[in-house]
Coordinates of N, CA, C and O in Angstrom, one line a residue:
X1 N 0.8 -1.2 0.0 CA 0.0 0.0 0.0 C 0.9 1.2 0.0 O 1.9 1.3 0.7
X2 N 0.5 2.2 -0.7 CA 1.3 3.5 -0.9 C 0.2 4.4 -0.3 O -1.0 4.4 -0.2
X3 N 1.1 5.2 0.3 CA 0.3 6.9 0.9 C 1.4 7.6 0.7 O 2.6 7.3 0.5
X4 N 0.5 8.9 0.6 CA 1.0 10.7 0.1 C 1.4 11.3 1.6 O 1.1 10.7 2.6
X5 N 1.8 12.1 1.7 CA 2.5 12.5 2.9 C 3.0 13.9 2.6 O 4.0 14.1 1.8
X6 N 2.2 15.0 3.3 CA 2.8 16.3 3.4 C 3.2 16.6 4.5 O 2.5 16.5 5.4
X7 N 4.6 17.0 4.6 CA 4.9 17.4 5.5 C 5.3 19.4 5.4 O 5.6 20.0 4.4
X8 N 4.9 19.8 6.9 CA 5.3 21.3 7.0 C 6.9 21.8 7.3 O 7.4 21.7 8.4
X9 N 7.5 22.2 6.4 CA 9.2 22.5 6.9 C 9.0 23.7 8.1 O 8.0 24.3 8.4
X10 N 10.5 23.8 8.7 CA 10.4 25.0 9.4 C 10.5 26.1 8.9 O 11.2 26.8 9.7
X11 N 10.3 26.9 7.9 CA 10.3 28.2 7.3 C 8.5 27.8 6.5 O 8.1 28.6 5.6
X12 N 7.8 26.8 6.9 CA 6.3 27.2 6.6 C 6.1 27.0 4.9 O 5.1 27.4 4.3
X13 N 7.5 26.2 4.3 CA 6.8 25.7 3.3 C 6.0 24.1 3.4 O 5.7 23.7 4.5
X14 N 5.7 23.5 2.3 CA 4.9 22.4 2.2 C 5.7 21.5 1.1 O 5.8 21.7 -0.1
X15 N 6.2 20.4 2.0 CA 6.4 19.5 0.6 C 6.2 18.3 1.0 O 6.3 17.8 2.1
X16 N 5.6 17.6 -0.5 CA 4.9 16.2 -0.9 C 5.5 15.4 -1.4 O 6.3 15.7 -2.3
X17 N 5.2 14.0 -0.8 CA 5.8 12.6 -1.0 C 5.0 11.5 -1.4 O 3.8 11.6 -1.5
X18 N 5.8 10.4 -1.6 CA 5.3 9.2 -1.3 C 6.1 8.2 -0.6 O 7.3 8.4 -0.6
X19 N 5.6 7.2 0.0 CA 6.1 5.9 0.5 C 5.3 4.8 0.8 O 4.0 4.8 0.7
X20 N 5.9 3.6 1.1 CA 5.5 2.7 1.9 C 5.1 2.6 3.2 O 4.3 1.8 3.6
X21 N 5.9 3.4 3.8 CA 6.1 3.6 5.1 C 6.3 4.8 5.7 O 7.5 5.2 5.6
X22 N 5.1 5.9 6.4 CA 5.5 6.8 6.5 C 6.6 7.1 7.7 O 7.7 7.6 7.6
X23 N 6.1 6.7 8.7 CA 7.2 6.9 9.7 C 8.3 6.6 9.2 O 8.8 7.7 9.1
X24 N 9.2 5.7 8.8 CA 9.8 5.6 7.9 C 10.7 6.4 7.3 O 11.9 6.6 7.6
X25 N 9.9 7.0 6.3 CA 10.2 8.1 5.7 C 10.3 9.3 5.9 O 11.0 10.1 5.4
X26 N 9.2 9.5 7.2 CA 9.9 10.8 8.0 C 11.0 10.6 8.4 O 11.9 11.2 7.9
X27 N 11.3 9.8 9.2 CA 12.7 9.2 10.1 C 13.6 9.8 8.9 O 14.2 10.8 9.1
X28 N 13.7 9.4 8.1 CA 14.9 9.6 6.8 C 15.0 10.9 6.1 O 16.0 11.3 5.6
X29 N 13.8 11.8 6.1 CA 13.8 13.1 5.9 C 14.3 14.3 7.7 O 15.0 15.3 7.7
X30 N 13.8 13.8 8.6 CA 14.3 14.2 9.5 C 15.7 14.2 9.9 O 16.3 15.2 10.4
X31 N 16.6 12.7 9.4 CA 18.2 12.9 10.1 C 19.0 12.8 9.0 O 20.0 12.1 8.9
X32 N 18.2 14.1 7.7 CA 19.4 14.2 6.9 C 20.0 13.3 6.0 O 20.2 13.6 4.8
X33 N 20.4 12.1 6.3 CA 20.6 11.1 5.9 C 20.8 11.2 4.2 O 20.3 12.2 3.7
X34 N 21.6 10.3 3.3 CA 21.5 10.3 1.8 C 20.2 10.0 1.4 O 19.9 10.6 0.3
X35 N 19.2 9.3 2.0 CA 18.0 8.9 1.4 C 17.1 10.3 1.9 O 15.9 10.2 1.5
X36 N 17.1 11.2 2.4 CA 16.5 12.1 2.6 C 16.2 12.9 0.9 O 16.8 12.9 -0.2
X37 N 15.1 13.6 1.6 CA 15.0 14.8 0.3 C 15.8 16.1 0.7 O 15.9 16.7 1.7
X38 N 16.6 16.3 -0.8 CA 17.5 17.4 -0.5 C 16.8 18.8 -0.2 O 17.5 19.7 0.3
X39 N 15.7 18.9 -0.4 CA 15.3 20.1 -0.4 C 15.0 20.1 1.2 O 15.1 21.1 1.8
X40 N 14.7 19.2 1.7 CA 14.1 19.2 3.3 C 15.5 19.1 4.1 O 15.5 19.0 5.3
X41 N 16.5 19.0 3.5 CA 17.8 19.0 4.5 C 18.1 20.2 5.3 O 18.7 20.0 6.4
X42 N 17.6 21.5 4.9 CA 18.2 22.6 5.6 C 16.8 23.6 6.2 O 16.7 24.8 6.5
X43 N 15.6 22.6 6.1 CA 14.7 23.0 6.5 C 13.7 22.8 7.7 O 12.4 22.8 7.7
X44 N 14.7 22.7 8.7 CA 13.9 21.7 9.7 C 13.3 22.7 10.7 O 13.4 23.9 10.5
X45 N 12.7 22.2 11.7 CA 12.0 21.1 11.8 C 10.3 20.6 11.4 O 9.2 21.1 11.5
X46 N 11.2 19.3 10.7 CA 9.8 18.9 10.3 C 8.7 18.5 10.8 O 8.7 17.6 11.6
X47 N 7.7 19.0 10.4 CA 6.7 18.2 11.1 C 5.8 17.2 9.5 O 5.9 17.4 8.3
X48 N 4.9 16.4 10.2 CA 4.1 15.6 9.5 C 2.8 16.4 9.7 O 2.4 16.5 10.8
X49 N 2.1 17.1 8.5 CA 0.7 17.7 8.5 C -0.4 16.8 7.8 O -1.6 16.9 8.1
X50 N 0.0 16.1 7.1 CA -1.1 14.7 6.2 C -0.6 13.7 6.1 O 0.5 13.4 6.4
X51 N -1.5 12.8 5.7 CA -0.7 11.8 5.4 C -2.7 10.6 5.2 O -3.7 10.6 5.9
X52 N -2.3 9.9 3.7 CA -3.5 9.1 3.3 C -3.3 8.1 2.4 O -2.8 8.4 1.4
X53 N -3.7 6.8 2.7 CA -3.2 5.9 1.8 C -4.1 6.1 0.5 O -5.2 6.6 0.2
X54 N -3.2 5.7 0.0 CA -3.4 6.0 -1.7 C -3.9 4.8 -2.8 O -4.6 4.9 -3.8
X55 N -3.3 3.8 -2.2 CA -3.1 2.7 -3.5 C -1.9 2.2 -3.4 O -1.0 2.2 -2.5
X56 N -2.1 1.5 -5.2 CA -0.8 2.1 -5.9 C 0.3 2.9 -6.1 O 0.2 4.1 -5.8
X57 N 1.7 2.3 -6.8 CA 2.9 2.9 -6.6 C 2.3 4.3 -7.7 O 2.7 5.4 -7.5
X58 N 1.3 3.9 -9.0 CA 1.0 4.3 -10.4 C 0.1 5.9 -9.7 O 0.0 7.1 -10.0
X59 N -0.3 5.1 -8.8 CA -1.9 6.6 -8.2 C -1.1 7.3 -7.7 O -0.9 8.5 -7.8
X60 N -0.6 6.4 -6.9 CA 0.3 7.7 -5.9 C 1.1 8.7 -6.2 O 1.3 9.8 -5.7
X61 N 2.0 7.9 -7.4 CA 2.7 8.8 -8.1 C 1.8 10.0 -9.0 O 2.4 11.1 -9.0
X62 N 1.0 9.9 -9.5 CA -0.2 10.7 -10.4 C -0.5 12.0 -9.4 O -0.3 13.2 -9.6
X63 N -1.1 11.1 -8.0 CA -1.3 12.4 -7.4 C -0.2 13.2 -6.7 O -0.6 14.4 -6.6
X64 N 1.0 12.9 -6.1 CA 2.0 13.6 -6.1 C 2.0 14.5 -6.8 O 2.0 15.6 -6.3
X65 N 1.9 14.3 -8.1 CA 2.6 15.0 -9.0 C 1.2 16.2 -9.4 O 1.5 17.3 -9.8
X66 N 0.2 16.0 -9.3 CA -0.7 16.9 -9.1 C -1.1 18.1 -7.8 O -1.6 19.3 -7.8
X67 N -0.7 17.1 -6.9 CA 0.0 18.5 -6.1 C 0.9 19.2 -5.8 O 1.0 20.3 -5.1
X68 N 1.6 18.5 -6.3 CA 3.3 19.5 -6.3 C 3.2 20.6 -7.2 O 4.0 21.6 -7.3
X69 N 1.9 20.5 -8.3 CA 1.9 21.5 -8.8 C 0.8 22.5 -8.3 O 1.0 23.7 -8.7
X70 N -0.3 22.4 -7.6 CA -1.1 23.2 -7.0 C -0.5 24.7 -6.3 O 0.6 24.6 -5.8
X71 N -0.8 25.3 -6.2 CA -0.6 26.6 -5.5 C -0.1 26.5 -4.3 O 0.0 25.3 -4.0
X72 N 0.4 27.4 -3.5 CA 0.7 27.1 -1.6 C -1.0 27.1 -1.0 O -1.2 26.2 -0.1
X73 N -2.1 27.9 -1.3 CA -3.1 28.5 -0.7 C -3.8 27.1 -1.2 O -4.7 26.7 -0.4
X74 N -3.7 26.2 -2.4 CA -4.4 24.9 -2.7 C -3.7 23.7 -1.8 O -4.4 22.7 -1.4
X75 N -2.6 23.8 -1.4 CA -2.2 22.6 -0.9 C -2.7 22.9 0.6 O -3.5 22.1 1.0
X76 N -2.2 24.3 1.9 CA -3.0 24.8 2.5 C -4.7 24.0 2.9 O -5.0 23.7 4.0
X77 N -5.3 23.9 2.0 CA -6.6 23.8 1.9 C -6.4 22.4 2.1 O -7.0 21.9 3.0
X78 N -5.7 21.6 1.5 CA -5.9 20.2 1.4 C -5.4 19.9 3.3 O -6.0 19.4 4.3
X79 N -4.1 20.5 3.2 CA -3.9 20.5 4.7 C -4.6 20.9 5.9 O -4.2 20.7 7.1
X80 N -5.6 21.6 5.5 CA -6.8 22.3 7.0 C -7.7 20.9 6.9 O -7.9 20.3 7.9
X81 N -8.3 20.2 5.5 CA -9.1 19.4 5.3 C -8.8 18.5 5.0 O -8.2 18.6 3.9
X82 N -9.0 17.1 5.5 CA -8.7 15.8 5.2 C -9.9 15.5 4.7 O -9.9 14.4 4.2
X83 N -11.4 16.2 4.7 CA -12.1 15.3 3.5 C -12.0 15.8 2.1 O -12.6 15.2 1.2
X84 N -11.3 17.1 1.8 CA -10.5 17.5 1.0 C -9.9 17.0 0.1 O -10.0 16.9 -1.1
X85 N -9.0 16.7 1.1 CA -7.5 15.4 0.2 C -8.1 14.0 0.3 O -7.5 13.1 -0.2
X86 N -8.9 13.7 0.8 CA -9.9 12.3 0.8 C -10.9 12.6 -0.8 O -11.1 11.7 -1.5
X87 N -11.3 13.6 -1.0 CA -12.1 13.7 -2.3 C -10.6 13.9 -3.4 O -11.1 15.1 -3.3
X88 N -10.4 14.0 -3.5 CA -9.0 14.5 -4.0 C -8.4 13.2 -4.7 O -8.1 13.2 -5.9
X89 N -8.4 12.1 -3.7 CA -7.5 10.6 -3.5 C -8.7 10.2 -4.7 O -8.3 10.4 -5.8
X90 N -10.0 9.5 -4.6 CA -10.8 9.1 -5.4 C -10.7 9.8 -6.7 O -10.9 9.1 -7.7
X91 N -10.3 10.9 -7.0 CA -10.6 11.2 -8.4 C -9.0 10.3 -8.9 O -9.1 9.3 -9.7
X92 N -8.3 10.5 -8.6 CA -7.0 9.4 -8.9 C -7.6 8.3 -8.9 O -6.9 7.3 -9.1

């Protein structure tokens, strides 16, 4: 099973993932590590603001990539509302 995963950086941006495992994947975005994302290395601390299983490696990737393109004030919205990003998940 795959889930999407936004997390809030410490300067109040928003960035979106996928995994298998989200704790996991925080753990690895949190200590920097080579498997981290480079953009979250100098932006801590992170917190976890969503997180929703998805499916598929295929969906999850689809929707990633649909919100990484959304606005800050659209992604914002998905993050105040989880039936939001729950209506959001079904159209994928």
């Amino acid at each position: 099973m795959w889930y999407l995963y936004i997390i809030r950086c410490g300067d109040n941006t928003l960035y979106t993932g996928i995994t298998t495992n989200v704790e996991r994947r925080l753990g690895e975005h949190k200590h920097g590590g080579p498997r981290s994302a480079k953009y979250l290395r100098s932006r801590g601390p992170l917190q976890l603001v969503a997180q929703i299983e998805v499916g598929d490696q295929g969906r999850a990737t689809r929707l990633e990539y649909h919100i990484k393109a959304l606005s800050r004030i659209e992604k914002e919205r998905l993050v105040d509302s989880p039936v939001a990003l729950q209506n959001l998940v079904k159209i994928f």
